[in-house]
Structure formats: C-alpha cells, structure tokens
Amino acid sequence: MDYSAQLETALNRLHEEGRYRTFIDIARKNGQFPHAVWHRPDGQEQPVAVWCGNDYLGMGQHPAVLAAMHEAVDAVGAGSGGTRNISGTTVYHKRLEAELADLHGKEAALLFTSAYIANDATLSTLPKLFPGLIIYSDALNHASMIEGVRRNGGAKRVFRHNDMAHLRELLAADDPAAPKLIAFESIYSMDGDFGPVEAICDLADEFGALTYIDEVHAVGMYGARGAGVAERDGLMHRIDIINGTLAKAFGVFGGYIAASARMVDAVRSYAPGFIFTTSLPPAVAAGAAASVAHLKTDQAIRERHQTQARILKFRLKGLGMPIIDHGSHIVPLIVGDPKHTKKLSDMLLADHGIYVQPINFPTVPRGTERLRFTPSPVHGPREMDALVRALDSLWSHCALNRADLAG
C-alpha cells in the first residue's frame, strides 16, 4: 500500500466535503475575556472576540482561580510526578475531590484528566463490576459515552433521543434480573436541549436500573450551587453516577465522576483509564477547587449568564435567523451546509473580528451544520451589538447565497 497516498486521499475527502478542520491560533488576554488576539497566517495580529468558547462563565481568568494556581505552583512546582498510585496524589487532588463530592451531594468523587476520559473509563469499566450489565444509551450521547459503551464488551441498547416510550420498550424487553444502567446527558451541547432527568429516574426505579448522567454542559451554571440540572430539578439523590468537567464553566481542566464511596472506590480500583494515567498537575487541581468553591456561592453570575443567552436568542430571532432555542445557554445558528458554514465563520473572523468555529459532521448530522454561540456574563453590550450587526450584514447581504459563500 502507498500509505502516503492513502493519507492524502483521506484528507482530500474532508477538503472536498468542506469538513476539514482548521485550527485558529488564538491567545486570550488575561483579565479581558472574551477578548483575544488572533495570530493570522500572514504573521499579523488581529484583535477578536471569542464567541464559541466553553469557558462559559469566564472563570478561566477569575482572580481566585489564578491566585490558587500561582500559590500551588510556588509551593510544589509544575507536574504531579506520577499516577495517583505512584506519587501523583496530593492535598490539592484530595481537596478538589472533596469539593466535588460536596457539590453533588455524594459520598465521594474521582478525578480524571478529562470528562471524556471519565466517561470512557467509567462506562467501559462498569460491566467488570456488574457482570451481564446492559447499558441503555441515548442516541445523541457524547462521543466519549459512546466509546465507553462500545469498548466495555457488554450488552448495549440505544434509545431514540429523549424518547421515553422507546426506552421503556427496550427496558421491558430485557431480562428483569439483568443489571441495567441508563446513560444520558442533562444538556446536549449541539442543540442545547435538556434530557428528561426525572422521567429517566422514574424508569430506572421501575426497572431496577442505575442512572448515569453527563452534566458536562451544566455544572457551574445550573442549580442553587452550580451542581447542574439534576440539582436544579431536585433530583441529584436519584442519580447514581454524575459525570462532570472542570474545563468548561469551572474554567480550568480535567473531569470527574461523583457517586457513592463504594462506586468510586470500585472504579478507582478497576478502570485502566484512571490507574495508568498521570494525575492532574497540582496547580490545575488547586485552581479547579477554587473555582468550584467560588461558584457554589455565586448565583449572580449564573443569572447574568442566562440573561445574556436570552438576549442573544431574542435578538437573533428578531432578525429571522434559524436558531435553536430549548431554553439553555447554548445558541446554535443553523446554516445547513459545511462549506457555507466555514465561509461564514471565516468572514466573521477576518472582516469582523468575531471568532466562532463551524460545527460540521460528524459532530452534528449532515444538513444541520451550524455556528454555535456561547454567550457568557462577560460578553457585554458592545460585544453583543458587534456580533448581531455582523450576522445581520452577512446574512442579509449574502442571504447565504451559495454562490457568494462558496466564492
């Protein structure tokens, strides 16, 4: 085989379909988020406003977070030095796990290097702990959940997205004595819709299933203390395993699960993705702990966040733009063609200093390509006006004319 030619063919296919992903070199300005600098391919620097980041609340530059990280670096240096079993457990990791367990009202929490790894490692390990386990997975679950379920070697059932009748049908068709787990998300990040948490808990109780919720796009932003949608809805006590991230609303890095002490101990003891991975740098753990602790008491920032999302959706709807609005903080603008989406993204960046990456297949289904905006409490009236004006100009003057955008 001509390996080089095969690679070129694979990459050319992405270019032809308009799905080739281009990384934009962005340097955020400390203390000035969402403002950043784009290092252009021609070597020039251009100021931009970031509208597609997952640092939903701007906590990545919060003074309390930065102070905690500086203090930890000065105290213990950069890396952790090993896996959790081999010198990689510090007071910073234990403090963060205690903060997370408290946040979710669980007995224990377990840190991973990302929420992706937390999902993959946990879901692929559970069948070792519960032989014969059947996992019922929502059709739109994140790739990390799909991968974990796929790799575990156990039985799986995929139910139609948020379709409780289909889930009930699948549960009822299986052996009542078989161990079961329902895996789903609280907020699905591409459409911004909510999972039916209470209805799933009811079915889990009826059929004797465990519940596994991914709260990645909700932690920090929903609930009285920022524990997520399950907290907002008074349902945390009915969830067996909660997955979350430290890299979005908490603004730092890493992922985790929160559950009973016995569940956490079992995953800790059996999951290769945890056992054989170097632990988070202590400074990262320290910053994340400071962020979690702060957001437990800062309801005002959550309210500002929701207000900004409502304002952006209201203004884009007023322009007649095809956004999806399920009531969450995520604002998807449907374009419907990968090449047009990329062209619109490029025009916003180069001509208006607005950075928003195109979202294409396989992240979303073909024909639903989009720009996904994530307004935050630090996107003020000036940034909002600039975005709305730019979209209005591009949308109306080009009218998303395929010839114009393809040019």
XYZ file of C-alpha atoms in Angstrom:
407
model
C 0.000 0.000 0.000
C 1.098 3.549 -0.725
C 0.491 4.848 2.800
C 1.192 8.480 1.944
C -1.257 8.433 -0.970
C -3.892 6.826 1.227
C -3.499 9.575 3.811
C -3.749 12.225 1.101
C -6.957 10.633 -0.190
C -8.486 10.657 3.275
C -7.582 14.301 3.858
C -8.716 15.384 0.391
C -12.108 13.834 1.101
C -12.524 16.167 4.065
C -11.493 19.177 1.975
C -13.931 18.282 -0.796
C -16.806 17.900 1.661
C -15.920 21.153 3.401
C -15.321 19.314 6.679
C -11.570 19.817 7.026
C -10.963 21.372 10.432
C -8.683 24.381 10.667
C -7.161 25.355 13.997
C -7.183 29.090 14.669
C -4.262 30.395 16.729
C -5.983 32.369 19.480
C -4.302 33.933 22.522
C -6.781 35.016 25.171
C -5.974 38.238 27.017
C -5.651 37.654 30.739
C -8.381 39.540 32.554
C -10.036 40.694 29.332
C -12.005 37.620 28.217
C -13.804 37.299 25.765
C -11.196 39.460 24.035
C -8.249 37.700 22.465
C -5.633 38.038 19.743
C -5.728 36.061 16.515
C -2.277 35.261 15.142
C -3.078 35.324 11.459
C -1.367 33.052 8.916
C 0.362 36.140 7.452
C 2.074 36.774 10.784
C -0.084 39.758 11.739
C -2.056 40.002 14.953
C -5.746 40.904 14.959
C -7.965 41.533 17.981
C -11.000 39.254 18.162
C -13.922 38.473 20.456
C -14.350 34.775 21.258
C -17.951 33.580 20.849
C -17.505 29.817 20.756
C -15.524 29.020 23.897
C -16.683 26.638 26.605
C -15.313 28.807 29.420
C -18.968 29.649 29.884
C -18.590 31.949 32.894
C -15.127 33.390 32.291
C -13.763 31.539 35.339
C -10.556 30.689 33.475
C -9.334 34.186 34.344
C -11.026 34.702 37.705
C -8.634 36.169 40.303
C -9.426 33.480 42.896
C -8.624 30.724 40.411
C -5.375 32.311 39.246
C -4.258 33.023 42.819
C -4.818 29.396 43.823
C -2.849 28.157 40.838
C 0.061 30.534 41.455
C 0.177 29.508 45.109
C 0.275 25.816 44.196
C 2.982 26.276 41.556
C 5.114 28.205 44.031
C 4.552 25.538 46.681
C 5.022 22.276 44.770
C 6.068 23.058 41.186
C 4.514 22.049 37.892
C 3.696 18.363 37.444
C 2.262 15.793 39.818
C 5.077 13.330 39.228
C 3.046 10.225 38.515
C -0.215 8.355 38.611
C -2.420 8.677 41.659
C -0.897 5.453 42.987
C 2.696 6.494 42.279
C 3.297 9.876 43.932
C 0.502 11.600 41.981
C -1.900 12.133 44.875
C -1.563 15.453 46.697
C -3.550 17.523 49.126
C -4.768 19.528 46.102
C -6.324 16.465 44.465
C -7.970 15.369 47.707
C -9.285 18.867 48.344
C -10.777 19.070 44.855
C -12.442 15.663 45.141
C -13.938 16.710 48.481
C -15.287 19.923 46.907
C -16.853 17.946 44.054
C -18.409 15.316 46.308
C -19.910 18.106 48.409
C -21.124 19.939 45.306
C -23.106 16.932 44.101
C -24.238 15.668 47.483
C -22.330 12.413 47.027
C -20.046 10.464 49.322
C -17.036 10.650 47.011
C -15.641 11.941 43.728
C -12.848 10.764 41.459
C -10.664 12.951 39.238
C -9.688 12.142 35.661
C -7.629 14.093 33.147
C -10.785 14.994 31.203
C -14.513 14.383 31.240
C -14.003 12.388 28.032
C -11.687 10.004 29.871
C -14.018 9.954 32.884
C -16.916 8.833 30.665
C -14.880 6.373 28.636
C -13.079 4.835 31.609
C -16.145 4.570 33.826
C -18.611 3.254 31.271
C -16.093 0.731 29.922
C -15.339 -0.492 33.452
C -18.857 -0.923 34.844
C -19.507 -4.301 33.141
C -16.468 -5.652 35.014
C -18.173 -4.641 38.228
C -21.667 -5.788 37.240
C -21.397 -8.913 35.049
C -24.133 -9.050 32.439
C -24.747 -5.295 32.663
C -26.951 -3.829 29.927
C -26.348 -0.130 29.172
C -29.178 1.913 27.680
C -27.643 4.906 25.916
C -29.356 7.963 24.442
C -28.790 8.156 20.678
C -27.273 11.647 20.966
C -24.891 10.931 23.814
C -21.407 12.412 23.562
C -18.701 10.515 21.682
C -16.938 9.733 24.962
C -20.007 7.943 26.285
C -20.494 6.081 23.023
C -16.858 4.991 23.072
C -17.047 3.818 26.674
C -20.179 1.793 25.999
C -18.710 0.359 22.800
C -15.479 -0.732 24.447
C -16.939 -2.377 27.513
C -17.790 -5.597 25.732
C -21.194 -5.804 27.373
C -24.716 -5.501 26.045
C -25.965 -2.125 24.891
C -29.263 -0.658 23.772
C -29.565 2.719 22.049
C -32.837 4.543 22.599
C -34.083 7.363 20.386
C -33.085 10.762 21.700
C -35.160 11.708 24.760
C -37.787 9.119 23.728
C -39.055 7.667 26.993
C -41.528 5.340 25.290
C -38.681 3.763 23.336
C -36.529 3.494 26.441
C -39.374 1.805 28.319
C -39.844 -0.614 25.433
C -36.165 -1.572 25.488
C -36.087 -1.966 29.268
C -39.208 -4.105 29.284
C -37.827 -6.424 26.602
C -34.793 -7.456 28.642
C -34.428 -9.927 31.472
C -35.818 -8.275 34.636
C -32.982 -9.827 36.636
C -30.207 -8.414 34.443
C -28.255 -5.453 35.862
C -29.052 -2.279 33.938
C -27.746 1.268 33.598
C -29.267 4.250 31.770
C -26.687 6.698 30.410
C -27.761 10.153 29.276
C -26.914 13.852 29.362
C -28.534 16.737 31.187
C -27.839 19.214 28.354
C -26.988 18.104 24.837
C -24.400 20.583 23.670
C -25.127 20.864 19.953
C -28.868 21.648 20.152
C -28.879 22.872 23.750
C -31.847 20.692 24.725
C -32.366 19.122 28.147
C -32.567 15.447 28.997
C -35.778 14.313 30.784
C -33.979 13.609 34.052
C -36.998 12.900 36.238
C -38.670 10.632 33.672
C -35.459 8.627 33.297
C -35.130 8.300 37.068
C -38.720 7.034 37.232
C -37.981 4.361 34.622
C -34.765 3.430 36.400
C -36.696 2.895 39.628
C -39.355 0.870 37.843
C -36.876 -1.444 36.115
C -34.156 -1.555 38.760
C -31.554 0.321 36.715
C -28.648 2.517 37.743
C -28.562 6.090 36.409
C -25.525 7.763 34.826
C -25.790 11.442 33.897
C -23.309 13.585 31.987
C -23.612 17.115 33.405
C -20.617 18.486 31.493
C -22.509 21.401 29.928
C -24.449 22.163 33.105
C -22.069 22.065 36.074
C -21.317 25.508 37.414
C -24.277 27.026 35.577
C -27.463 25.376 36.819
C -28.729 24.684 40.320
C -28.514 26.710 43.518
C -24.808 25.898 43.920
C -23.940 25.096 40.316
C -24.154 21.306 40.584
C -26.129 21.073 37.351
C -29.588 20.310 36.046
C -30.126 17.430 38.486
C -29.603 19.878 41.358
C -31.852 22.476 39.738
C -34.615 19.884 39.472
C -34.072 18.415 42.954
C -33.003 15.037 41.557
C -29.340 14.582 42.495
C -30.197 11.981 45.122
C -31.774 9.825 42.390
C -28.646 9.787 40.203
C -26.115 7.042 40.880
C -23.151 8.408 38.911
C -22.633 12.030 37.890
C -20.018 12.934 35.296
C -18.726 16.482 35.087
C -15.923 18.615 33.725
C -13.590 21.192 35.196
C -12.776 22.631 31.758
C -15.975 24.452 30.874
C -17.889 26.556 33.412
C -15.202 25.951 36.043
C -12.657 27.313 33.577
C -9.689 25.044 34.273
C -9.032 21.451 33.164
C -9.974 17.872 33.991
C -13.028 15.698 34.529
C -14.573 13.631 37.299
C -17.326 11.359 38.485
C -19.247 11.709 41.748
C -21.052 8.753 43.307
C -21.209 6.582 46.412
C -17.929 5.860 48.143
C -18.171 2.206 47.151
C -18.834 3.012 43.483
C -15.946 5.459 43.331
C -13.629 3.003 45.045
C -14.553 0.263 42.587
C -13.994 2.472 39.518
C -10.738 3.748 41.020
C -9.587 0.178 41.532
C -10.603 -1.295 38.167
C -10.537 1.439 35.481
C -7.310 1.375 33.407
C -8.026 4.923 32.212
C -7.614 6.054 35.806
C -4.998 3.625 37.100
C -2.422 4.168 34.365
C -2.769 7.927 33.787
C -0.616 10.612 35.369
C -2.734 12.761 37.636
C -3.651 16.388 37.043
C -0.926 18.922 37.829
C -1.425 20.131 41.419
C -1.829 23.738 40.268
C -4.691 22.692 37.977
C -6.374 20.861 40.831
C -5.901 23.885 43.089
C -7.396 26.264 40.536
C -10.335 23.970 39.885
C -11.046 23.612 43.607
C -11.056 27.394 43.971
C -13.441 27.719 41.028
C -15.846 25.070 42.336
C -15.838 26.642 45.795
C -16.471 30.119 44.386
C -19.321 29.087 42.114
C -21.140 27.337 44.953
C -21.985 30.799 46.280
C -22.102 32.971 43.152
C -25.680 32.673 41.956
C -25.479 36.157 40.442
C -23.035 35.053 37.753
C -25.379 32.213 36.772
C -28.266 34.656 36.459
C -26.185 37.029 34.301
C -25.189 34.117 32.122
C -28.786 33.096 31.458
C -29.743 36.720 30.812
C -27.053 37.103 28.158
C -28.162 33.904 26.440
C -31.788 35.077 26.388
C -30.801 38.462 24.959
C -28.755 36.940 22.140
C -31.509 34.490 21.210
C -34.119 37.257 21.294
C -32.071 39.496 19.012
C -31.233 36.765 16.507
C -34.855 35.639 16.400
C -35.798 39.252 15.706
C -33.603 39.132 12.613
C -35.372 35.983 11.464
C -32.330 33.775 11.869
C -32.823 29.999 12.219
C -31.579 29.413 15.740
C -32.488 26.510 18.000
C -33.873 27.536 21.383
C -34.531 24.889 24.027
C -34.133 27.313 26.908
C -30.487 26.572 27.701
C -27.426 28.796 27.404
C -26.353 27.320 24.049
C -27.289 29.240 20.878
C -26.958 27.178 17.666
C -27.457 29.021 14.355
C -28.269 26.508 11.621
C -26.555 27.093 8.262
C -27.082 23.652 6.768
C -24.033 23.264 4.546
C -20.417 22.635 5.616
C -18.769 24.866 3.032
C -21.129 27.733 3.708
C -20.698 27.362 7.440
C -16.923 27.506 7.109
C -17.115 30.514 4.782
C -19.394 32.377 7.169
C -17.048 31.585 10.062
C -14.069 32.849 8.028
C -15.872 36.092 7.120
C -16.843 36.768 10.721
C -13.248 36.298 11.810
C -11.410 38.164 9.065
C -13.872 41.011 8.488
C -15.480 41.499 11.892
C -13.032 40.167 14.471
C -15.538 37.591 15.714
C -14.305 34.067 16.380
C -16.836 31.235 16.143
C -15.857 27.849 14.789
C -18.057 25.922 12.322
C -19.684 22.741 13.621
C -19.897 20.032 10.961
C -20.497 16.299 10.584
C -19.849 14.001 12.440
C -20.366 16.294 15.433
C -23.825 17.113 14.050
C -25.892 15.344 11.358
C -25.299 16.301 7.736
C -27.564 19.138 6.670
C -27.582 20.674 10.165
C -24.134 22.303 10.049
C -24.080 25.334 12.284
C -22.353 28.086 14.155
C -22.654 27.516 17.908
C -22.560 30.663 20.029
C -21.869 30.560 23.758
C -22.673 33.948 25.321
C -21.219 34.499 28.777
C -21.576 37.026 31.608
C -18.528 38.851 30.249
C -19.953 39.331 26.754
C -21.215 42.865 27.273
C -23.475 45.115 25.159
C -20.557 46.167 22.948
C -19.654 42.584 22.051
C -23.301 41.625 21.623
C -24.012 44.579 19.307
C -20.946 43.812 17.193
C -21.977 40.170 16.770
C -25.585 40.935 15.884
C -24.594 43.623 13.385
C -22.055 41.350 11.723
C -24.502 38.465 11.412
C -27.220 40.753 10.119
C -24.882 42.153 7.494
C -23.579 38.806 6.310
C -26.924 37.028 6.462
C -28.952 39.694 4.697
C -26.456 40.895 2.087
C -25.258 37.442 1.188
C -28.631 35.891 2.111
C -26.486 32.806 2.475
C -26.393 32.768 -1.295
C -24.496 29.624 -2.132
C -22.566 31.247 -4.950
C -21.479 34.145 -2.770
C -20.409 31.985 0.150
C -18.735 29.384 -1.996
C -16.665 32.011 -3.736
